């Protein structure tokens, strides 16, 4: 995974907007979640906030390795629970889309 973000862009667009966009994107990709699993949807919101928090820490210390280590641990934990890397990758892609729309 090679996603590069700028934290200032996340804040200027707003964490809430980023979380909402990722959440909405998951619903478009997996609409059955809306009807079947509110708990998973709540996890999507929380996980996106964790992604942003780790991104902020990496940016504050100017150390991409902090975020990359977090991504590796998160991916390992999710795949051990049967969640494909694709969904984590999608989440970062959707976060990046918010950032790009902010830059335009």
mmCIF file of N, CA and C in Angstrom:
data_model
loop_
_atom_site.group_PDB
_atom_site.id
_atom_site.type_symbol
_atom_site.label_atom_id
_atom_site.label_comp_id
_atom_site.label_asym_id
_atom_site.label_seq_id
_atom_site.Cartn_x
_atom_site.Cartn_y
_atom_site.Cartn_z
ATOM 1 N N UNK A 1 0.836 -1.174 0.000
ATOM 2 C CA UNK A 1 0.000 0.000 0.000
ATOM 3 C C UNK A 1 0.880 1.235 0.000
ATOM 4 N N UNK A 2 0.634 2.097 -0.921
ATOM 5 C CA UNK A 2 1.477 3.285 -0.994
ATOM 6 C C UNK A 2 0.608 4.529 -1.066
ATOM 7 N N UNK A 3 -0.029 4.824 0.042
ATOM 8 C CA UNK A 3 -0.879 6.010 0.102
ATOM 9 C C UNK A 3 -0.131 7.112 0.825
ATOM 10 N N UNK A 4 -0.161 8.281 0.278
ATOM 11 C CA UNK A 4 0.513 9.415 0.895
ATOM 12 C C UNK A 4 -0.530 10.503 1.112
ATOM 13 N N UNK A 5 -0.638 10.972 2.334
ATOM 14 C CA UNK A 5 -1.630 11.962 2.700
ATOM 15 C C UNK A 5 -0.943 13.166 3.320
ATOM 16 N N UNK A 6 -1.625 14.262 3.320
ATOM 17 C CA UNK A 6 -1.178 15.452 4.031
ATOM 18 C C UNK A 6 -2.216 15.743 5.108
ATOM 19 N N UNK A 7 -1.779 15.724 6.364
ATOM 20 C CA UNK A 7 -2.702 15.892 7.473
ATOM 21 C C UNK A 7 -3.416 17.229 7.441
ATOM 22 N N UNK A 8 -2.720 18.288 7.063
ATOM 23 C CA UNK A 8 -3.371 19.594 7.015
ATOM 24 C C UNK A 8 -4.579 19.568 6.092
ATOM 25 N N UNK A 9 -4.496 18.792 5.019
ATOM 26 C CA UNK A 9 -5.627 18.662 4.112
ATOM 27 C C UNK A 9 -6.795 17.969 4.788
ATOM 28 N N UNK A 10 -6.512 16.951 5.615
ATOM 29 C CA UNK A 10 -7.590 16.266 6.330
ATOM 30 C C UNK A 10 -8.296 17.259 7.239
ATOM 31 N N UNK A 11 -7.519 18.055 7.981
ATOM 32 C CA UNK A 11 -8.127 19.006 8.891
ATOM 33 C C UNK A 11 -8.864 20.118 8.162
ATOM 34 N N UNK A 12 -8.334 20.584 7.066
ATOM 35 C CA UNK A 12 -9.009 21.668 6.363
ATOM 36 C C UNK A 12 -10.323 21.183 5.775
ATOM 37 N N UNK A 13 -10.402 19.937 5.392
ATOM 38 C CA UNK A 13 -11.640 19.372 4.868
ATOM 39 C C UNK A 13 -12.527 18.930 6.021
ATOM 40 N N UNK A 14 -11.914 18.531 7.121
ATOM 41 C CA UNK A 14 -12.649 18.122 8.301
ATOM 42 C C UNK A 14 -12.674 16.616 8.470
ATOM 43 N N UNK A 15 -12.341 16.193 9.675
ATOM 44 C CA UNK A 15 -12.381 14.763 9.973
ATOM 45 C C UNK A 15 -13.767 14.193 9.753
ATOM 46 N N UNK A 16 -14.789 14.925 10.184
ATOM 47 C CA UNK A 16 -16.147 14.414 10.049
ATOM 48 C C UNK A 16 -16.503 14.166 8.590
ATOM 49 N N UNK A 17 -16.108 15.057 7.724
ATOM 50 C CA UNK A 17 -16.402 14.882 6.306
ATOM 51 C C UNK A 17 -15.655 13.677 5.742
ATOM 52 N N UNK A 18 -14.406 13.504 6.163
ATOM 53 C CA UNK A 18 -13.614 12.361 5.704
ATOM 54 C C UNK A 18 -14.260 11.067 6.175
ATOM 55 N N UNK A 19 -14.617 11.006 7.445
ATOM 56 C CA UNK A 19 -15.249 9.808 7.998
ATOM 57 C C UNK A 19 -16.568 9.538 7.290
ATOM 58 N N UNK A 20 -17.361 10.572 7.071
ATOM 59 C CA UNK A 20 -18.643 10.401 6.381
ATOM 60 C C UNK A 20 -18.445 9.874 4.960
ATOM 61 N N UNK A 21 -17.459 10.392 4.264
ATOM 62 C CA UNK A 21 -17.203 9.959 2.889
ATOM 63 C C UNK A 21 -16.784 8.489 2.851
ATOM 64 N N UNK A 22 -15.889 8.098 3.750
ATOM 65 C CA UNK A 22 -15.443 6.699 3.796
ATOM 66 C C UNK A 22 -16.631 5.797 4.139
ATOM 67 N N UNK A 23 -17.408 6.195 5.122
ATOM 68 C CA UNK A 23 -18.587 5.436 5.547
ATOM 69 C C UNK A 23 -19.567 5.281 4.380
ATOM 70 N N UNK A 24 -19.852 6.350 3.688
ATOM 71 C CA UNK A 24 -20.767 6.311 2.540
ATOM 72 C C UNK A 24 -20.217 5.432 1.423
ATOM 73 N N UNK A 25 -18.916 5.488 1.220
ATOM 74 C CA UNK A 25 -18.283 4.673 0.182
ATOM 75 C C UNK A 25 -18.389 3.187 0.509
ATOM 76 N N UNK A 26 -18.215 2.839 1.788
ATOM 77 C CA UNK A 26 -18.398 1.447 2.181
ATOM 78 C C UNK A 26 -19.829 0.998 1.914
ATOM 79 N N UNK A 27 -20.790 1.861 2.204
ATOM 80 C CA UNK A 27 -22.185 1.499 1.953
ATOM 81 C C UNK A 27 -22.466 1.305 0.468
ATOM 82 N N UNK A 28 -21.833 2.120 -0.375
ATOM 83 C CA UNK A 28 -22.007 1.933 -1.824
ATOM 84 C C UNK A 28 -21.389 0.615 -2.271
ATOM 85 N N UNK A 29 -20.240 0.278 -1.689
ATOM 86 C CA UNK A 29 -19.553 -0.954 -2.077
ATOM 87 C C UNK A 29 -20.251 -2.190 -1.489
ATOM 88 N N UNK A 30 -20.735 -2.063 -0.263
ATOM 89 C CA UNK A 30 -21.345 -3.202 0.454
ATOM 90 C C UNK A 30 -22.703 -2.787 1.023
ATOM 91 N N UNK A 31 -23.703 -2.539 0.171
ATOM 92 C CA UNK A 31 -24.989 -2.027 0.662
ATOM 93 C C UNK A 31 -25.686 -2.962 1.642
ATOM 94 N N UNK A 32 -25.357 -4.252 1.622
ATOM 95 C CA UNK A 32 -25.996 -5.187 2.536
ATOM 96 C C UNK A 32 -25.640 -4.909 3.992
ATOM 97 N N UNK A 33 -24.547 -4.193 4.247
ATOM 98 C CA UNK A 33 -24.168 -3.853 5.613
ATOM 99 C C UNK A 33 -25.225 -2.988 6.288
ATOM 100 N N UNK A 34 -25.850 -2.122 5.523
ATOM 101 C CA UNK A 34 -26.851 -1.218 6.084
ATOM 102 C C UNK A 34 -28.000 -1.998 6.696
ATOM 103 N N UNK A 35 -28.385 -3.062 6.049
ATOM 104 C CA UNK A 35 -29.518 -3.851 6.532
ATOM 105 C C UNK A 35 -29.121 -4.884 7.560
ATOM 106 N N UNK A 36 -27.862 -5.300 7.567
ATOM 107 C CA UNK A 36 -27.513 -6.472 8.355
ATOM 108 C C UNK A 36 -26.549 -6.245 9.506
ATOM 109 N N UNK A 37 -25.795 -5.185 9.503
ATOM 110 C CA UNK A 37 -24.750 -5.132 10.515
ATOM 111 C C UNK A 37 -24.356 -3.710 10.914
ATOM 112 N N UNK A 38 -25.122 -3.126 11.795
ATOM 113 C CA UNK A 38 -24.820 -1.783 12.293
ATOM 114 C C UNK A 38 -23.496 -1.765 13.056
ATOM 115 N N UNK A 39 -23.171 -2.866 13.724
ATOM 116 C CA UNK A 39 -21.918 -2.936 14.478
ATOM 117 C C UNK A 39 -20.705 -2.771 13.554
ATOM 118 N N UNK A 40 -20.743 -3.418 12.384
ATOM 119 C CA UNK A 40 -19.639 -3.270 11.430
ATOM 120 C C UNK A 40 -19.550 -1.838 10.924
ATOM 121 N N UNK A 41 -20.688 -1.224 10.696
ATOM 122 C CA UNK A 41 -20.682 0.164 10.230
ATOM 123 C C UNK A 41 -20.087 1.089 11.287
ATOM 124 N N UNK A 42 -20.405 0.833 12.554
ATOM 125 C CA UNK A 42 -19.816 1.632 13.631
ATOM 126 C C UNK A 42 -18.298 1.452 13.666
ATOM 127 N N UNK A 43 -17.830 0.239 13.400
ATOM 128 C CA UNK A 43 -16.382 -0.015 13.352
ATOM 129 C C UNK A 43 -15.730 0.748 12.209
ATOM 130 N N UNK A 44 -16.418 0.866 11.093
ATOM 131 C CA UNK A 44 -15.865 1.618 9.961
ATOM 132 C C UNK A 44 -15.605 3.058 10.384
ATOM 133 N N UNK A 45 -16.564 3.661 11.062
ATOM 134 C CA UNK A 45 -16.392 5.043 11.546
ATOM 135 C C UNK A 45 -15.195 5.142 12.488
ATOM 136 N N UNK A 46 -15.128 4.246 13.473
ATOM 137 C CA UNK A 46 -14.035 4.279 14.454
ATOM 138 C C UNK A 46 -12.690 4.033 13.790
ATOM 139 N N UNK A 47 -12.645 3.042 12.901
ATOM 140 C CA UNK A 47 -11.373 2.716 12.243
ATOM 141 C C UNK A 47 -10.866 3.876 11.395
ATOM 142 N N UNK A 48 -11.767 4.562 10.717
ATOM 143 C CA UNK A 48 -11.355 5.713 9.904
ATOM 144 C C UNK A 48 -10.770 6.799 10.792
ATOM 145 N N UNK A 49 -11.362 7.028 11.937
ATOM 146 C CA UNK A 49 -10.816 8.010 12.875
ATOM 147 C C UNK A 49 -9.427 7.572 13.353
ATOM 148 N N UNK A 50 -9.237 6.279 13.629
ATOM 149 C CA UNK A 50 -7.913 5.776 14.018
ATOM 150 C C UNK A 50 -6.895 6.006 12.900
ATOM 151 N N UNK A 51 -7.320 5.773 11.659
ATOM 152 C CA UNK A 51 -6.410 6.005 10.530
ATOM 153 C C UNK A 51 -5.954 7.469 10.515
ATOM 154 N N UNK A 52 -6.897 8.370 10.698
ATOM 155 C CA UNK A 52 -6.587 9.803 10.695
ATOM 156 C C UNK A 52 -5.650 10.144 11.861
ATOM 157 N N UNK A 53 -5.922 9.591 13.045
ATOM 158 C CA UNK A 53 -5.082 9.874 14.209
ATOM 159 C C UNK A 53 -3.642 9.410 13.983
ATOM 160 N N UNK A 54 -3.470 8.240 13.402
ATOM 161 C CA UNK A 54 -2.112 7.752 13.146
ATOM 162 C C UNK A 54 -1.432 8.557 12.048
ATOM 163 N N UNK A 55 -2.206 8.982 11.093
ATOM 164 C CA UNK A 55 -1.668 9.847 10.047
ATOM 165 C C UNK A 55 -1.194 11.167 10.647
ATOM 166 N N UNK A 56 -1.969 11.710 11.562
ATOM 167 C CA UNK A 56 -1.582 12.950 12.235
ATOM 168 C C UNK A 56 -0.280 12.774 13.012
ATOM 169 N N UNK A 57 -0.151 11.659 13.726
ATOM 170 C CA UNK A 57 1.070 11.405 14.506
ATOM 171 C C UNK A 57 2.278 11.304 13.579
ATOM 172 N N UNK A 58 2.121 10.588 12.487
ATOM 173 C CA UNK A 58 3.233 10.451 11.539
ATOM 174 C C UNK A 58 3.627 11.805 10.972
ATOM 175 N N UNK A 59 2.634 12.626 10.678
ATOM 176 C CA UNK A 59 2.908 13.943 10.121
ATOM 177 C C UNK A 59 3.580 14.847 11.154
ATOM 178 N N UNK A 60 3.089 14.796 12.383
ATOM 179 C CA UNK A 60 3.652 15.638 13.448
ATOM 180 C C UNK A 60 5.141 15.368 13.641
ATOM 181 N N UNK A 61 5.513 14.093 13.584
ATOM 182 C CA UNK A 61 6.910 13.728 13.780
ATOM 183 C C UNK A 61 7.676 13.609 12.467
ATOM 184 N N UNK A 62 6.972 13.884 11.367
ATOM 185 C CA UNK A 62 7.571 13.799 10.028
ATOM 186 C C UNK A 62 8.221 12.431 9.808
ATOM 187 N N UNK A 63 7.443 11.387 10.174
ATOM 188 C CA UNK A 63 7.930 10.018 10.059
ATOM 189 C C UNK A 63 6.854 9.154 9.408
ATOM 190 N N UNK A 64 6.972 8.966 8.107
ATOM 191 C CA UNK A 64 6.018 8.104 7.400
ATOM 192 C C UNK A 64 5.984 6.704 7.999
ATOM 193 N N UNK A 65 7.109 6.277 8.568
ATOM 194 C CA UNK A 65 7.199 4.921 9.108
ATOM 195 C C UNK A 65 6.162 4.668 10.203
ATOM 196 N N UNK A 66 5.778 5.692 10.964
ATOM 197 C CA UNK A 66 4.759 5.523 11.999
ATOM 198 C C UNK A 66 3.454 5.074 11.366
ATOM 199 N N UNK A 67 3.064 5.743 10.294
ATOM 200 C CA UNK A 67 1.812 5.400 9.629
ATOM 201 C C UNK A 67 1.927 4.059 8.910
ATOM 202 N N UNK A 68 3.044 3.816 8.259
ATOM 203 C CA UNK A 68 3.217 2.552 7.534
ATOM 204 C C UNK A 68 3.225 1.358 8.486
ATOM 205 N N UNK A 69 3.851 1.501 9.651
ATOM 206 C CA UNK A 69 3.820 0.434 10.652
ATOM 207 C C UNK A 69 2.382 0.194 11.125
ATOM 208 N N UNK A 70 1.658 1.267 11.333
ATOM 209 C CA UNK A 70 0.251 1.161 11.730
ATOM 210 C C UNK A 70 -0.553 0.419 10.663
ATOM 211 N N UNK A 71 -0.333 0.760 9.400
ATOM 212 C CA UNK A 71 -1.062 0.120 8.305
ATOM 213 C C UNK A 71 -0.741 -1.375 8.271
ATOM 214 N N UNK A 72 0.514 -1.725 8.428
ATOM 215 C CA UNK A 72 0.907 -3.153 8.417
ATOM 216 C C UNK A 72 0.248 -3.916 9.565
ATOM 217 N N UNK A 73 0.277 -3.346 10.767
ATOM 218 C CA UNK A 73 -0.354 -4.003 11.923
ATOM 219 C C UNK A 73 -1.857 -4.129 11.709
ATOM 220 N N UNK A 74 -2.468 -3.072 11.229
ATOM 221 C CA UNK A 74 -3.911 -3.092 10.999
ATOM 222 C C UNK A 74 -4.277 -4.134 9.952
ATOM 223 N N UNK A 75 -3.532 -4.170 8.870
ATOM 224 C CA UNK A 75 -3.807 -5.148 7.819
ATOM 225 C C UNK A 75 -3.655 -6.567 8.358
ATOM 226 N N UNK A 76 -2.617 -6.811 9.115
ATOM 227 C CA UNK A 76 -2.389 -8.135 9.691
ATOM 228 C C UNK A 76 -3.553 -8.541 10.600
ATOM 229 N N UNK A 77 -3.980 -7.616 11.435
ATOM 230 C CA UNK A 77 -5.086 -7.899 12.354
ATOM 231 C C UNK A 77 -6.378 -8.169 11.581
ATOM 232 N N UNK A 78 -6.656 -7.353 10.575
ATOM 233 C CA UNK A 78 -7.891 -7.527 9.799
ATOM 234 C C UNK A 78 -7.878 -8.832 9.010
ATOM 235 N N UNK A 79 -6.754 -9.141 8.359
ATOM 236 C CA UNK A 79 -6.708 -10.378 7.570
ATOM 237 C C UNK A 79 -6.815 -11.606 8.468
ATOM 238 N N UNK A 80 -6.306 -11.521 9.688
ATOM 239 C CA UNK A 80 -6.448 -12.655 10.613
ATOM 240 C C UNK A 80 -7.907 -12.862 11.007
ATOM 241 N N UNK A 81 -8.717 -11.839 10.836
ATOM 242 C CA UNK A 81 -10.158 -11.930 11.141
ATOM 243 C C UNK A 81 -10.998 -12.153 9.887
ATOM 244 N N UNK A 82 -10.324 -12.405 8.768
ATOM 245 C CA UNK A 82 -11.033 -12.713 7.538
ATOM 246 C C UNK A 82 -11.453 -11.510 6.711
ATOM 247 N N UNK A 83 -10.929 -10.332 7.053
ATOM 248 C CA UNK A 83 -11.253 -9.117 6.296
ATOM 249 C C UNK A 83 -10.133 -8.890 5.288
ATOM 250 N N UNK A 84 -10.498 -8.786 4.048
ATOM 251 C CA UNK A 84 -9.507 -8.674 2.978
ATOM 252 C C UNK A 84 -8.778 -7.335 3.013
ATOM 253 N N UNK A 85 -7.530 -7.377 2.611
ATOM 254 C CA UNK A 85 -6.701 -6.177 2.494
ATOM 255 C C UNK A 85 -7.372 -5.150 1.583
ATOM 256 N N UNK A 86 -8.121 -5.637 0.615
ATOM 257 C CA UNK A 86 -8.809 -4.760 -0.335
ATOM 258 C C UNK A 86 -9.664 -3.709 0.371
ATOM 259 N N UNK A 87 -10.358 -4.087 1.443
ATOM 260 C CA UNK A 87 -11.212 -3.116 2.137
ATOM 261 C C UNK A 87 -10.394 -2.038 2.838
ATOM 262 N N UNK A 88 -9.262 -2.414 3.411
ATOM 263 C CA UNK A 88 -8.393 -1.416 4.028
ATOM 264 C C UNK A 88 -7.835 -0.489 2.959
ATOM 265 N N UNK A 89 -7.420 -1.072 1.862
ATOM 266 C CA UNK A 89 -6.901 -0.286 0.749
ATOM 267 C C UNK A 89 -7.981 0.672 0.229
ATOM 268 N N UNK A 90 -9.209 0.172 0.106
ATOM 269 C CA UNK A 90 -10.326 1.028 -0.319
ATOM 270 C C UNK A 90 -10.501 2.212 0.625
ATOM 271 N N UNK A 91 -10.419 1.941 1.910
ATOM 272 C CA UNK A 91 -10.589 3.011 2.905
ATOM 273 C C UNK A 91 -9.562 4.115 2.679
ATOM 274 N N UNK A 92 -8.300 3.744 2.466
ATOM 275 C CA UNK A 92 -7.268 4.748 2.236
ATOM 276 C C UNK A 92 -7.481 5.462 0.905
ATOM 277 N N UNK A 93 -7.957 4.744 -0.090
ATOM 278 C CA UNK A 93 -8.258 5.365 -1.381
ATOM 279 C C UNK A 93 -9.355 6.409 -1.211
ATOM 280 N N UNK A 94 -10.389 6.072 -0.462
ATOM 281 C CA UNK A 94 -11.492 7.008 -0.251
ATOM 282 C C UNK A 94 -11.029 8.225 0.555
ATOM 283 N N UNK A 95 -10.156 7.994 1.536
ATOM 284 C CA UNK A 95 -9.609 9.131 2.286
ATOM 285 C C UNK A 95 -8.840 10.048 1.334
ATOM 286 N N UNK A 96 -8.096 9.445 0.448
ATOM 287 C CA UNK A 96 -7.296 10.211 -0.513
ATOM 288 C C UNK A 96 -8.201 11.008 -1.447
ATOM 289 N N UNK A 97 -9.342 10.438 -1.832
ATOM 290 C CA UNK A 97 -10.282 11.154 -2.699
ATOM 291 C C UNK A 97 -10.787 12.438 -2.031
ATOM 292 N N UNK A 98 -11.044 12.372 -0.731
ATOM 293 C CA UNK A 98 -11.472 13.569 -0.001
ATOM 294 C C UNK A 98 -10.375 14.617 -0.051
ATOM 295 N N UNK A 99 -9.141 14.169 0.156
ATOM 296 C CA UNK A 99 -8.026 15.104 0.136
ATOM 297 C C UNK A 99 -7.856 15.743 -1.233
ATOM 298 N N UNK A 100 -7.982 14.937 -2.272
ATOM 299 C CA UNK A 100 -7.853 15.481 -3.638
ATOM 300 C C UNK A 100 -8.956 16.488 -3.934
ATOM 301 N N UNK A 101 -10.170 16.198 -3.502
ATOM 302 C CA UNK A 101 -11.265 17.136 -3.776
ATOM 303 C C UNK A 101 -11.044 18.441 -3.027
ATOM 304 N N UNK A 102 -10.353 18.370 -1.898
ATOM 305 C CA UNK A 102 -10.041 19.577 -1.136
ATOM 306 C C UNK A 102 -8.999 20.427 -1.853
ATOM 307 N N UNK A 103 -8.106 19.783 -2.598
ATOM 308 C CA UNK A 103 -7.029 20.505 -3.277
ATOM 309 C C UNK A 103 -7.498 21.192 -4.547
ATOM 310 N N UNK A 104 -8.658 20.790 -5.058
ATOM 311 C CA UNK A 104 -9.140 21.364 -6.321
ATOM 312 C C UNK A 104 -9.887 22.649 -6.113
#
